[in-house]
């Protein structure tokens, strides 16, 4: 097993970092390249940009942002938001992204996962899955698309299994119930999905404390986190030192 | 010193490798021109994707032949990821394909007893015969993103890594060097390796 990864995530919109709760009430949180460089210097294992506006018009801004980032950040960079075709993926990879994340377009056309995986290999393709709990006695999660605004009727664990079979290299799993709440990852969800697939799973949505990150990484391969880093509250080094003391293998910074 | 020829065969995370080489002070020419590859003193072959497609693209463009001729006359080569895999005789990925045959052996899929792809930072360890280029990496974590790998016993193996089984993470044979991990994405330790290659 590789070391557990800590992945600071920057939600970007029109070339700026933004942060909200439950994907809403966005506020400006700074310059992406500056923040990505800071996380790189702190020893982040990977950096993730999610373009939450993801309009056609904003594509150029995103490509430019990836190019500028790749010139000064020498950690793996994952970029998602609005990826709809092989051409979108190639453009991001050629700009300097190492991995591309796809979400809504894969739900609309599951065959896209197979095709994107063929473009540059499974190791360059992340399928992002946003889910919300369904009320009921047994735990069940429904997949949402379009930045968490549109329910799909798809069941999350089954969808994870399908994208893995179709050639996804990793799953970026976000609990919409927890996103931005700082109440911790949905551990039951993480257990269900890691148990269903044999590709790495990245936990996302809800980490508010060091204990939360540790709990997530006892199940998932990597932890995506935003809130605990953005206001300079914790450094990547502090998070890793805490994890190492808990016996979780991390790469020393 | 002439610029490093960074081989563009249509696929690959070319830009990241170019950025990293420039960051350590190298002059770089991104090329798919067999003449440029054929006359370079230093050549870097990046890689991302499937080995058969990469090997085929290199052969079709004439770059493969130019590369072999350059290595023959002493040019220093650094292969990265699929750029390591295509140096071998064969790969089993996607129905199988021949590589360039510079190093004997076959590129096999890692065992499915572990999560694949192998994505993330794993430690590497030096072999007894480790080349000085790779020696400082002994015990360090580097970034991997792959499902296929060369055998641990491959000729010139300098660094070993483990994911499901031991495999060759870096090799040095004469003027041919290659790594399965991504130095361009391995932060300080990766950049330091590229800097040593540039000055080799």
Coordinates of C-alpha atoms in Angstrom, one line a residue:
Chain A
X1 CA 0.0 0.0 0.0
X2 CA 1.2 3.5 -0.8
X3 CA 1.2 6.1 2.0
X4 CA -2.2 7.6 2.8
X5 CA -2.5 10.8 0.9
X6 CA -3.6 14.3 2.1
X7 CA -5.1 16.2 -0.8
X8 CA -6.0 19.9 -0.2
X9 CA -8.9 20.7 -2.5
X10 CA -9.5 24.1 -4.0
X11 CA -13.0 24.8 -5.5
X12 CA -12.4 27.3 -8.2
X13 CA -14.8 29.6 -10.1
X14 CA -13.7 32.2 -12.7
X15 CA -10.1 31.7 -11.7
X16 CA -10.6 32.3 -8.0
X17 CA -10.9 29.9 -5.0
X18 CA -14.3 29.8 -3.5
X19 CA -15.8 28.0 -0.5
X20 CA -19.4 27.3 0.5
X21 CA -21.6 25.0 2.6
X22 CA -23.6 22.3 1.0
X23 CA -22.3 23.6 -2.4
X24 CA -24.0 27.0 -1.7
X25 CA -23.3 30.4 -0.2
X26 CA -20.0 30.8 -1.9
X27 CA -17.4 33.3 -0.7
X28 CA -14.1 34.3 -2.3
X29 CA -11.1 32.5 -0.7
X30 CA -8.1 33.7 -2.7
X31 CA -5.8 33.0 -5.6
X32 CA -5.5 29.3 -6.6
X33 CA -1.9 29.3 -7.7
X34 CA -0.7 31.0 -4.6
X35 CA -2.6 28.5 -2.4
X36 CA -1.5 25.5 -4.4
X37 CA 2.1 26.6 -4.1
X38 CA 1.7 26.9 -0.3
X39 CA 0.2 23.4 0.0
X40 CA 3.0 22.1 -2.3
X41 CA 5.6 23.7 0.0
X42 CA 3.9 22.2 3.1
X43 CA 4.2 18.7 1.6
X44 CA 0.7 18.1 0.2
X45 CA 0.6 14.7 -1.5
X46 CA -1.6 16.0 -4.3
X47 CA -3.6 19.1 -5.1
X48 CA -7.1 19.1 -6.5
X49 CA -8.9 21.9 -8.4
X50 CA -12.6 21.5 -8.9
X51 CA -14.1 24.1 -11.3
X52 CA -17.6 24.5 -9.8
X53 CA -18.8 26.9 -12.5
X54 CA -17.6 24.7 -15.3
X55 CA -19.3 26.6 -18.1
X56 CA -18.1 26.4 -21.6
X57 CA -17.0 30.1 -21.4
X58 CA -14.9 29.4 -18.4
X59 CA -12.8 26.6 -20.0
X60 CA -10.1 29.0 -21.2
X61 CA -9.7 30.4 -17.7
X62 CA -9.3 26.9 -16.2
X63 CA -6.7 25.8 -18.8
X64 CA -4.8 28.9 -18.1
X65 CA -5.0 28.3 -14.4
X66 CA -3.7 24.7 -14.8
X67 CA -0.8 25.9 -17.0
X68 CA 0.2 28.5 -14.5
X69 CA 0.0 26.0 -11.6
X70 CA 2.0 23.3 -13.4
X71 CA 4.9 25.7 -13.9
X72 CA 5.5 26.1 -10.1
X73 CA 3.8 23.1 -8.4
X74 CA 5.6 19.8 -8.6
X75 CA 3.1 17.6 -6.9
X76 CA 0.3 15.7 -8.7
X77 CA -2.5 17.9 -9.8
X78 CA -6.1 16.6 -10.3
X79 CA -8.5 18.8 -12.2
X80 CA -12.3 18.4 -12.5
X81 CA -15.4 20.3 -13.4
X82 CA -17.2 20.4 -16.7
X83 CA -15.2 17.6 -18.3
X84 CA -17.5 16.2 -21.0
X85 CA -15.3 14.7 -23.7
X86 CA -12.0 13.1 -24.6
X87 CA -10.9 16.5 -26.0
X88 CA -11.6 18.2 -22.6
X89 CA -9.4 15.6 -20.9
X90 CA -6.6 15.9 -23.4
X91 CA -6.6 19.7 -23.1
X92 CA -6.3 19.5 -19.3
X93 CA -3.6 16.9 -19.4
X94 CA -1.6 18.8 -22.0
X95 CA -1.9 21.9 -19.9
X96 CA -0.2 20.1 -17.0
X97 CA -2.9 18.2 -15.1
X98 CA -1.9 14.7 -14.1
X99 CA -5.4 13.4 -13.5
X100 CA -8.8 14.5 -14.7
X101 CA -12.0 14.1 -12.7
X102 CA -15.3 13.6 -14.4
X103 CA -18.7 13.6 -12.7
X104 CA -22.0 14.7 -14.4
X105 CA -21.0 13.7 -17.9
X106 CA -20.2 10.2 -16.8
X107 CA -23.7 9.8 -15.4
X108 CA -25.3 11.1 -18.6
X109 CA -23.1 8.8 -20.7
X110 CA -21.5 6.0 -18.7
X111 CA -19.5 4.9 -21.9
X112 CA -17.6 8.1 -21.5
X113 CA -15.7 6.5 -18.5
X114 CA -14.5 3.7 -20.8
X115 CA -13.4 6.2 -23.5
X116 CA -11.6 8.6 -21.1
X117 CA -9.8 5.7 -19.5
X118 CA -8.6 4.7 -23.0
X119 CA -7.2 8.2 -23.7
X120 CA -4.5 8.2 -21.1
X121 CA -5.0 5.1 -18.9
X122 CA -7.0 4.4 -15.8
X123 CA -4.3 6.1 -13.6
X124 CA -5.2 9.5 -15.1
X125 CA -9.0 9.2 -14.6
X126 CA -10.8 10.0 -11.4
X127 CA -14.6 9.6 -11.3
X128 CA -16.2 12.0 -8.8
X129 CA -19.4 10.8 -7.1
X130 CA -21.5 13.2 -5.1
X131 CA -24.1 11.4 -2.9
X132 CA -26.8 12.3 -0.4
X133 CA -28.3 9.9 2.1
X134 CA -31.8 8.6 1.3
X135 CA -34.1 8.3 4.3
X136 CA -34.9 4.8 5.3
X137 CA -33.8 2.0 7.7
X138 CA -30.9 0.6 5.6
X139 CA -28.1 3.0 4.6
X140 CA -28.4 4.1 1.0
X141 CA -27.1 7.0 -1.0
X142 CA -28.3 8.7 -4.1
X143 CA -26.0 10.1 -6.7
X144 CA -26.4 13.8 -7.5
X145 CA -25.0 15.7 -10.5
X146 CA -24.6 19.3 -11.7
X147 CA -22.7 20.4 -8.7
X148 CA -25.1 18.7 -6.3
X149 CA -28.2 20.2 -7.7
X150 CA -29.8 17.3 -9.6
X151 CA -30.8 13.9 -8.2
X152 CA -30.2 11.1 -10.6
X153 CA -32.0 8.1 -9.0
X154 CA -28.7 6.2 -9.2
X155 CA -27.6 4.3 -6.1
X156 CA -24.1 5.4 -5.1
X157 CA -22.4 2.1 -4.3
X158 CA -23.7 0.5 -7.4
X159 CA -22.5 3.5 -9.5
X160 CA -19.1 3.3 -7.9
X161 CA -18.9 -0.4 -8.8
X162 CA -19.9 0.4 -12.4
X163 CA -17.3 3.2 -13.0
X164 CA -14.6 1.0 -11.5
X165 CA -15.5 -1.7 -14.0
X166 CA -15.5 0.7 -16.8
X167 CA -12.0 1.9 -16.2
X168 CA -12.0 4.6 -13.5
X169 CA -8.6 4.8 -11.8
X170 CA -9.9 6.3 -8.6
X171 CA -13.2 7.4 -7.0
X172 CA -13.5 10.8 -5.4
X173 CA -16.4 10.2 -3.0
X174 CA -18.2 13.3 -1.6
X175 CA -20.9 13.2 1.0
X176 CA -23.1 16.1 0.3
X177 CA -24.7 15.8 3.7
X178 CA -21.4 16.4 5.3
X179 CA -19.7 18.8 2.8
X180 CA -18.7 22.0 4.5
X181 CA -20.2 21.0 7.8
X182 CA -17.0 19.9 9.6
X183 CA -18.9 17.1 11.2
X184 CA -16.5 14.4 9.8
X185 CA -16.6 12.1 6.8
X186 CA -19.6 9.8 6.3
X187 CA -17.7 6.7 7.5
X188 CA -20.5 4.3 6.7
X189 CA -20.5 5.6 3.1
X190 CA -16.7 5.2 2.9
X191 CA -16.9 1.6 4.2
X192 CA -19.6 0.7 1.7
X193 CA -17.7 2.0 -1.3
X194 CA -14.2 0.9 -0.4
X195 CA -15.7 -2.5 0.2
X196 CA -17.3 -2.6 -3.3
X197 CA -14.4 -1.6 -5.5
X198 CA -10.7 -2.5 -5.8
X199 CA -9.5 1.0 -7.0
X200 CA -8.4 3.7 -4.6
X201 CA -11.1 5.8 -2.9
X202 CA -10.6 9.4 -1.9
X203 CA -12.8 10.6 1.0
X204 CA -14.4 14.0 0.7
X205 CA -16.9 16.1 2.5
X206 CA -17.0 17.0 6.2
X207 CA -13.4 16.9 7.6
X208 CA -13.3 19.5 10.3
X209 CA -10.6 18.1 12.7
X210 CA -7.5 16.0 12.8
X211 CA -9.5 13.2 14.3
X212 CA -11.9 13.3 11.3
X213 CA -9.1 13.0 8.8
X214 CA -7.6 10.0 10.8
X215 CA -11.0 8.3 10.9
X216 CA -11.5 8.7 7.2
X217 CA -8.0 7.4 6.4
X218 CA -8.5 4.3 8.4
X219 CA -10.9 3.4 5.6
X220 CA -10.1 5.4 2.5
X221 CA -6.8 5.7 0.5
X222 CA -6.7 9.5 0.5
X223 CA -8.4 12.4 2.2
X224 CA -9.6 15.4 0.4
X225 CA -10.0 18.4 2.6
X226 CA -10.7 22.1 2.2
X227 CA -12.0 23.7 5.4
X228 CA -9.3 22.7 7.7
X229 CA -6.5 24.1 5.5
X230 CA -8.0 27.2 3.9
X231 CA -7.9 29.6 6.7
X232 CA -4.4 28.6 7.7
X233 CA -5.9 26.7 10.6
X234 CA -3.9 23.6 10.1
X235 CA -0.8 22.9 7.9
X236 CA -0.4 19.7 5.9
X237 CA 2.6 18.9 8.2
X238 CA 0.4 19.1 11.3
X239 CA -2.1 16.8 9.8
X240 CA 0.5 14.3 8.8
X241 CA 2.3 14.4 12.2
X242 CA -1.0 13.6 13.9
X243 CA -1.7 10.7 11.5
X244 CA 1.8 9.3 11.9
X245 CA 1.4 9.3 15.7
X246 CA -1.8 7.3 15.2
X247 CA 0.1 4.7 13.3
X248 CA -1.2 5.7 9.8
X249 CA 1.5 5.6 7.1
X250 CA 2.0 9.0 5.6
X251 CA 4.8 10.4 3.5
X252 CA 7.0 12.6 5.7
X253 CA 6.9 16.3 4.6
Chain B
X1 CA 25.6 21.5 -23.9
X2 CA 22.8 21.0 -26.4
X3 CA 19.2 21.1 -25.1
X4 CA 17.5 18.0 -23.8
X5 CA 15.3 16.4 -26.4
X6 CA 11.9 15.8 -24.7
X7 CA 10.1 13.3 -26.9
X8 CA 6.5 14.1 -27.8
X9 CA 4.9 11.1 -29.3
X10 CA 1.3 12.4 -29.0
X11 CA 0.4 11.1 -25.6
X12 CA 1.7 11.8 -22.2
X13 CA 2.1 14.4 -19.5
X14 CA 4.7 16.2 -21.4
X15 CA 4.1 19.6 -20.0
X16 CA 4.8 18.5 -16.4
X17 CA 8.1 17.0 -17.4
X18 CA 9.0 20.0 -19.4
X19 CA 8.2 22.3 -16.5
X20 CA 10.2 20.2 -14.1
X21 CA 13.3 20.1 -16.3
X22 CA 13.2 23.8 -16.8
X23 CA 12.8 24.3 -13.1
X24 CA 16.2 22.6 -12.5
X25 CA 17.8 24.8 -15.1
X26 CA 17.8 22.5 -18.2
X27 CA 17.2 23.8 -21.7
X28 CA 14.5 21.7 -23.3
X29 CA 13.3 21.1 -26.9
X30 CA 10.0 19.4 -27.1
X31 CA 10.2 17.3 -30.3
X32 CA 8.8 14.5 -32.4
X33 CA 11.4 15.0 -35.1
X34 CA 13.6 11.9 -35.5
X35 CA 16.5 14.2 -36.6
X36 CA 16.4 16.2 -33.4
X37 CA 16.2 13.0 -31.2
X38 CA 19.0 11.5 -33.3
X39 CA 21.4 14.3 -32.6
X40 CA 20.6 15.0 -29.0
X41 CA 23.1 14.3 -26.1
X42 CA 20.3 13.9 -23.6
X43 CA 16.9 12.5 -24.3
X44 CA 13.9 12.2 -22.0
X45 CA 11.0 10.0 -22.8
X46 CA 7.9 10.8 -20.6
X47 CA 5.0 8.5 -20.5
X48 CA 1.4 8.2 -19.6
X49 CA -1.1 5.7 -20.9
X50 CA -0.8 2.3 -22.4
X51 CA 2.6 0.9 -23.3
X52 CA 1.5 -0.7 -26.7
X53 CA 0.0 2.6 -27.9
X54 CA 3.1 4.5 -26.9
X55 CA 5.6 2.1 -28.5
X56 CA 3.5 2.0 -31.7
X57 CA 3.4 5.8 -31.8
X58 CA 7.2 6.0 -31.3
X59 CA 7.8 3.4 -34.0
X60 CA 5.4 5.0 -36.5
X61 CA 6.9 8.5 -36.1
X62 CA 10.5 7.2 -36.7
X63 CA 11.5 8.4 -33.2
X64 CA 12.1 4.9 -31.9
X65 CA 14.8 4.3 -34.5
X66 CA 16.4 7.6 -33.9
X67 CA 16.3 7.0 -30.1
X68 CA 18.0 3.6 -30.5
X69 CA 20.7 5.1 -32.7
X70 CA 21.3 7.9 -30.2
X71 CA 21.7 5.5 -27.3
X72 CA 24.0 3.4 -29.4
X73 CA 26.4 6.4 -29.9
X74 CA 26.3 7.3 -26.2
X75 CA 23.4 9.8 -25.7
X76 CA 22.0 9.7 -22.2
X77 CA 18.4 8.5 -22.0
X78 CA 15.9 8.9 -19.2
X79 CA 12.6 7.1 -19.5
X80 CA 9.7 8.0 -17.2
X81 CA 6.8 5.6 -16.3
X82 CA 5.7 4.2 -19.7
X83 CA 9.0 5.6 -20.9
X84 CA 10.6 2.9 -18.7
X85 CA 8.2 0.2 -19.8
X86 CA 8.8 0.7 -23.6
X87 CA 12.6 0.0 -23.1
X88 CA 11.7 -3.6 -22.4
X89 CA 11.2 -6.4 -24.9
X90 CA 7.5 -6.9 -24.3
X91 CA 4.5 -5.7 -22.4
X92 CA 1.3 -7.6 -21.7
X93 CA -1.0 -4.5 -21.5
X94 CA -4.0 -4.3 -23.9
X95 CA -3.4 -7.6 -25.6
X96 CA 0.4 -7.3 -25.6
X97 CA 3.0 -5.5 -27.7
X98 CA 6.7 -5.3 -28.3
X99 CA 8.8 -2.6 -26.8
X100 CA 12.1 -1.2 -28.0
X101 CA 14.0 -4.2 -26.6
X102 CA 16.9 -2.3 -25.0
X103 CA 16.4 -4.2 -21.7
X104 CA 15.5 -7.9 -21.6
X105 CA 12.2 -8.9 -20.0
X106 CA 8.5 -8.4 -19.9
X107 CA 6.3 -5.7 -18.4
X108 CA 3.6 -7.5 -16.4
X109 CA 0.4 -6.4 -14.6
X110 CA 0.9 -6.0 -10.8
X111 CA -1.1 -8.6 -8.8
X112 CA -4.8 -8.0 -8.2
X113 CA -4.4 -8.8 -4.5
X114 CA -3.8 -5.1 -4.0
X115 CA -5.6 -2.0 -5.2
X116 CA -4.8 -1.1 -8.9
X117 CA -3.8 1.3 -10.3
X118 CA -1.0 1.8 -7.8
X119 CA -1.5 5.5 -7.2
X120 CA 0.3 7.5 -4.6
X121 CA 3.6 7.8 -2.8
X122 CA 5.5 4.7 -2.0
X123 CA 9.1 4.3 -0.6
X124 CA 11.8 3.0 -2.9
X125 CA 15.0 1.2 -1.7
X126 CA 18.4 1.0 -3.4
X127 CA 19.8 -2.3 -4.6
X128 CA 23.4 -3.2 -3.8
X129 CA 24.5 -2.2 -7.3
X130 CA 22.5 1.1 -7.2
X131 CA 23.9 3.8 -9.6
X132 CA 24.9 7.1 -7.9
X133 CA 22.1 8.9 -9.9
X134 CA 19.5 7.0 -7.8
X135 CA 21.4 6.4 -4.6
X136 CA 20.1 9.5 -2.8
X137 CA 16.5 8.2 -3.3
X138 CA 17.1 5.2 -1.0
X139 CA 14.3 5.2 1.6
X140 CA 12.5 8.2 0.0
X141 CA 8.8 8.3 -1.0
X142 CA 8.1 9.0 -4.7
X143 CA 4.9 9.4 -6.7
X144 CA 3.6 6.4 -8.7
X145 CA 0.6 6.1 -11.0
X146 CA 0.6 2.7 -12.8
X147 CA -0.8 -0.8 -13.0
X148 CA 2.1 -2.5 -14.9
X149 CA 5.7 -2.9 -13.9
X150 CA 9.1 -4.4 -14.8
X151 CA 10.5 -7.4 -12.9
X152 CA 12.5 -6.8 -9.7
X153 CA 15.3 -8.7 -11.3
X154 CA 15.5 -6.6 -14.5
X155 CA 19.0 -5.8 -15.6
X156 CA 20.4 -2.7 -14.0
X157 CA 17.7 -2.4 -11.4
X158 CA 18.8 0.4 -9.1
X159 CA 15.7 1.0 -7.0
X160 CA 13.0 -1.4 -5.9
X161 CA 9.4 -0.7 -4.8
X162 CA 6.7 -3.0 -3.6
X163 CA 3.0 -3.0 -4.5
X164 CA 1.6 -6.6 -4.3
X165 CA 5.1 -7.7 -5.3
X166 CA 8.6 -6.3 -5.6
X167 CA 9.3 -4.5 -8.9
X168 CA 11.9 -2.4 -10.6
X169 CA 11.3 1.3 -9.7
X170 CA 14.5 2.5 -11.4
X171 CA 17.2 1.1 -13.6
X172 CA 20.6 2.2 -14.9
X173 CA 22.4 0.3 -17.7
X174 CA 25.3 2.1 -19.4
X175 CA 23.8 5.4 -20.6
X176 CA 20.2 4.2 -20.3
X177 CA 18.3 5.3 -17.2
X178 CA 14.6 4.9 -16.4
X179 CA 12.2 5.3 -13.6
X180 CA 8.7 3.8 -13.0
X181 CA 7.7 6.7 -10.7
X182 CA 7.2 10.4 -11.7
X183 CA 10.2 12.5 -10.7
X184 CA 8.4 15.6 -12.2
X185 CA 5.6 15.0 -9.6
X186 CA 7.7 13.9 -6.7
X187 CA 8.4 17.4 -5.3
X188 CA 12.0 18.0 -4.0
X189 CA 13.3 14.5 -4.3
X190 CA 12.1 14.2 -7.8
X191 CA 13.4 17.6 -8.9
X192 CA 16.8 16.7 -7.3
X193 CA 16.9 13.5 -9.4
X194 CA 16.2 15.4 -12.6
X195 CA 18.9 17.9 -11.7
X196 CA 21.4 15.1 -11.3
X197 CA 20.4 13.6 -14.7
X198 CA 20.8 17.0 -16.3
X199 CA 24.4 17.3 -14.9
X200 CA 25.3 13.6 -15.4

